[in-house]
Every structure is written in structure tokens, then in C-alpha cells.
Amino acid sequence: AQPALIQGLERVKNSFNSYPLDRLALAGAQAAMEDSAYLEQTRQWTMASRTWLVAALGRLGFETLPSQANFVLTRHRSAPAPHLLARLREQHILVRHFSQPRIVDWLRISIGTQAECERLVQALEHILSLAQDTPTEATAA
């Protein structure tokens, strides 16, 4: 293309491409894509962490949808998702919650390292135990 056209495109490209990559980043991405052994190791690790997390959530009374992804959708039978989200955030554990009607009761939890998953489960155990210790209006009256 003509140099003036290229210059014009260079000036506006970041408004269309919000993730500009330089040559070093592209070289790193290509190397990562070609490292199939690391990809397989990471895939196996993610699947094992997901399996462990789903089982641990189940023991805490969560219903978790089947997942083949790097996250799970889960809900607790008695603890509202917004409450769990807020209590987890207080402990600097970030999960996602969406307020759309079909998924308002669900949390989206990304699969982390085994240590991160264990910390999440410990935090949820604590949050749920506090909820059990709090008298309801019916029992307080």
C-alpha cells in the first residue's frame, strides 16, 4: 500500500485492535503454541484440579454443572450466590456472578492451581459454617 495509507492505518489501528502485540510477544506466543508437551501438562493439571474442585464443592452442598472448560458453574442449595460472592471477595478470592435471570443463582469459578482451589474450598467452608451458626428469624423469635 502507499505509505500515506499505511501511516493512517497505523494511527487508528489501536482503536480497532485493543490488544496490540509487538514482535517479542508474537514470538513468545508462537513458541508457546509449539510447546505441545507443556500444553498437555497444563491440560492434565487443569482437568485434575477441576475434578477435585467439583468433588469438594459437592461435599459442601453445591450443585455444579458438568464442565469440560477451565471453569465451573456452581450454586449452593441454601446460600445465595451474591452473598457467597461478597464473602469471598472479602477474603480476596475472586469469582464471577452474573445477574441474568437463568444464572442469577450460579457462580462462575475459574480453575486455578491446586493450592488456589484448596483455599477457595476452605473459604467456602468457613462462610457456610458462619451461615449455619447465625440464627434465622424463625429460631430467634
Short mmCIF file of C-alpha atoms in Angstrom, two decimals:
data_model
loop_
_atom_site.label_atom_id
_atom_site.label_comp_id
_atom_site.label_asym_id
_atom_site.label_seq_id
_atom_site.Cartn_x
_atom_site.Cartn_y
_atom_site.Cartn_z
CA ALA A 1 0.00 0.00 0.00
CA GLN A 2 1.00 3.57 -0.33
CA PRO A 3 2.99 4.98 2.62
CA ALA A 4 0.32 7.59 3.43
CA LEU A 5 -2.33 4.84 3.72
CA ILE A 6 -0.08 2.71 5.97
CA GLN A 7 0.59 5.72 8.20
CA GLY A 8 -3.13 6.40 8.51
CA LEU A 9 -3.84 2.77 9.38
CA GLU A 10 -1.06 2.76 11.98
CA ARG A 11 -2.59 5.83 13.67
CA VAL A 12 -6.03 4.21 14.10
CA LYS A 13 -5.21 0.51 14.49
CA ASN A 14 -5.24 0.57 18.31
CA SER A 15 -8.82 1.78 18.31
CA PHE A 16 -9.77 -1.42 16.44
CA ASN A 17 -7.19 -3.76 17.96
CA SER A 18 -7.29 -3.26 21.73
CA TYR A 19 -4.55 -5.88 22.25
CA PRO A 20 -1.65 -4.75 20.06
CA LEU A 21 1.26 -7.17 20.10
CA ASP A 22 4.88 -6.44 19.32
CA ARG A 23 7.33 -8.85 17.68
CA LEU A 24 8.60 -10.17 21.01
CA ALA A 25 5.07 -11.00 22.18
CA LEU A 26 4.29 -12.70 18.86
CA ALA A 27 7.50 -14.76 19.08
CA GLY A 28 6.58 -15.82 22.61
CA ALA A 29 3.07 -16.76 21.53
CA GLN A 30 4.41 -18.84 18.65
CA ALA A 31 6.86 -20.65 20.96
CA ALA A 32 4.05 -21.36 23.43
CA MET A 33 1.83 -22.72 20.65
CA GLU A 34 4.61 -25.05 19.51
CA ASP A 35 5.28 -26.43 23.04
CA SER A 36 2.79 -29.28 22.89
CA ALA A 37 4.31 -31.07 25.91
CA TYR A 38 3.64 -28.06 28.14
CA LEU A 39 0.15 -27.70 26.68
CA GLU A 40 -0.63 -31.32 27.51
CA GLN A 41 0.83 -30.99 31.02
CA THR A 42 -1.25 -27.89 31.67
CA ARG A 43 -4.36 -29.54 30.24
CA GLN A 44 -3.95 -32.56 32.52
CA TRP A 45 -3.32 -30.34 35.54
CA THR A 46 -6.44 -28.27 34.80
CA MET A 47 -8.62 -31.36 34.39
CA ALA A 48 -7.33 -32.84 37.68
CA SER A 49 -7.91 -29.57 39.55
CA ARG A 50 -11.41 -29.29 38.07
CA THR A 51 -12.29 -32.85 39.10
CA TRP A 52 -11.01 -32.25 42.63
CA LEU A 53 -12.84 -28.92 42.93
CA VAL A 54 -16.18 -30.31 41.71
CA ALA A 55 -15.97 -33.14 44.25
CA ALA A 56 -15.04 -30.75 47.09
CA LEU A 57 -17.88 -28.38 46.16
CA GLY A 58 -20.28 -31.33 46.12
CA ARG A 59 -19.28 -32.26 49.68
CA LEU A 60 -20.17 -28.68 50.69
CA GLY A 61 -23.66 -28.93 49.20
CA PHE A 62 -23.00 -27.26 45.86
CA GLU A 63 -24.58 -28.34 42.60
CA THR A 64 -22.05 -28.00 39.79
CA LEU A 65 -22.85 -28.29 36.11
CA PRO A 66 -20.72 -30.69 34.03
CA SER A 67 -17.76 -28.83 32.55
CA GLN A 68 -15.05 -29.50 30.02
CA ALA A 69 -13.73 -25.95 30.33
CA ASN A 70 -11.30 -24.14 32.62
CA PHE A 71 -14.17 -23.02 34.84
CA VAL A 72 -17.26 -24.42 36.53
CA LEU A 73 -20.74 -23.05 37.15
CA THR A 74 -21.94 -23.92 40.63
CA ARG A 75 -24.64 -22.98 43.10
CA HIS A 76 -25.33 -23.77 46.72
CA ARG A 77 -28.67 -25.16 47.79
CA SER A 78 -29.14 -22.57 50.56
CA ALA A 79 -26.50 -19.83 50.26
CA PRO A 80 -27.32 -17.16 47.66
CA ALA A 81 -24.64 -16.56 45.04
CA PRO A 82 -24.40 -12.78 45.69
CA HIS A 83 -23.77 -13.49 49.40
CA LEU A 84 -21.03 -16.01 48.60
CA LEU A 85 -19.50 -13.62 46.07
CA ALA A 86 -19.33 -10.82 48.65
CA ARG A 87 -17.89 -13.02 51.41
CA LEU A 88 -15.27 -14.49 49.06
CA ARG A 89 -14.30 -11.03 47.86
CA GLU A 90 -13.70 -10.00 51.48
CA GLN A 91 -11.08 -12.77 51.56
CA HIS A 92 -9.57 -11.57 48.26
CA ILE A 93 -10.93 -14.57 46.36
CA LEU A 94 -12.47 -13.51 43.08
CA VAL A 95 -15.21 -15.48 41.36
CA ARG A 96 -17.78 -14.24 38.89
CA HIS A 97 -21.50 -13.78 39.29
CA PHE A 98 -23.95 -12.80 36.58
CA SER A 99 -27.33 -11.27 37.30
CA GLN A 100 -29.12 -12.65 34.23
CA PRO A 101 -32.29 -14.50 35.28
CA ARG A 102 -31.25 -18.01 34.21
CA ILE A 103 -27.91 -17.89 36.01
CA VAL A 104 -28.52 -15.48 38.90
CA ASP A 105 -28.06 -18.29 41.44
CA TRP A 106 -24.78 -19.51 39.96
CA LEU A 107 -21.13 -18.62 40.46
CA ARG A 108 -18.53 -18.99 37.72
CA ILE A 109 -15.30 -20.26 39.24
CA SER A 110 -12.12 -20.43 37.19
CA ILE A 111 -9.93 -23.46 37.74
CA GLY A 112 -6.75 -22.38 39.47
CA THR A 113 -3.81 -24.22 40.94
CA GLN A 114 -4.47 -26.97 43.46
CA ALA A 115 -3.46 -24.59 46.27
CA GLU A 116 -5.86 -21.92 44.97
CA CYS A 117 -8.70 -24.45 44.76
CA GLU A 118 -7.98 -25.62 48.31
CA ARG A 119 -8.00 -22.03 49.57
CA LEU A 120 -11.35 -21.44 47.85
CA VAL A 121 -12.87 -24.55 49.41
CA GLN A 122 -11.56 -23.61 52.87
CA ALA A 123 -13.05 -20.13 52.50
CA LEU A 124 -16.41 -21.57 51.41
CA GLU A 125 -16.38 -24.00 54.36
CA HIS A 126 -15.84 -21.04 56.69
CA ILE A 127 -18.54 -18.91 55.04
CA LEU A 128 -21.06 -21.73 55.14
CA SER A 129 -20.26 -22.57 58.77
CA LEU A 130 -20.92 -18.93 59.74
CA ALA A 131 -24.28 -19.08 57.97
CA GLN A 132 -25.22 -22.19 59.97
CA ASP A 133 -24.24 -20.51 63.24
CA THR A 134 -26.40 -17.45 62.53
CA PRO A 135 -29.90 -17.89 63.94
CA THR A 136 -32.71 -17.36 61.47
CA GLU A 137 -35.62 -15.06 62.24
CA ALA A 138 -37.81 -18.08 62.94
CA THR A 139 -35.42 -19.55 65.52
CA ALA A 140 -34.58 -16.18 67.08
CA ALA A 141 -38.21 -15.36 67.81
#
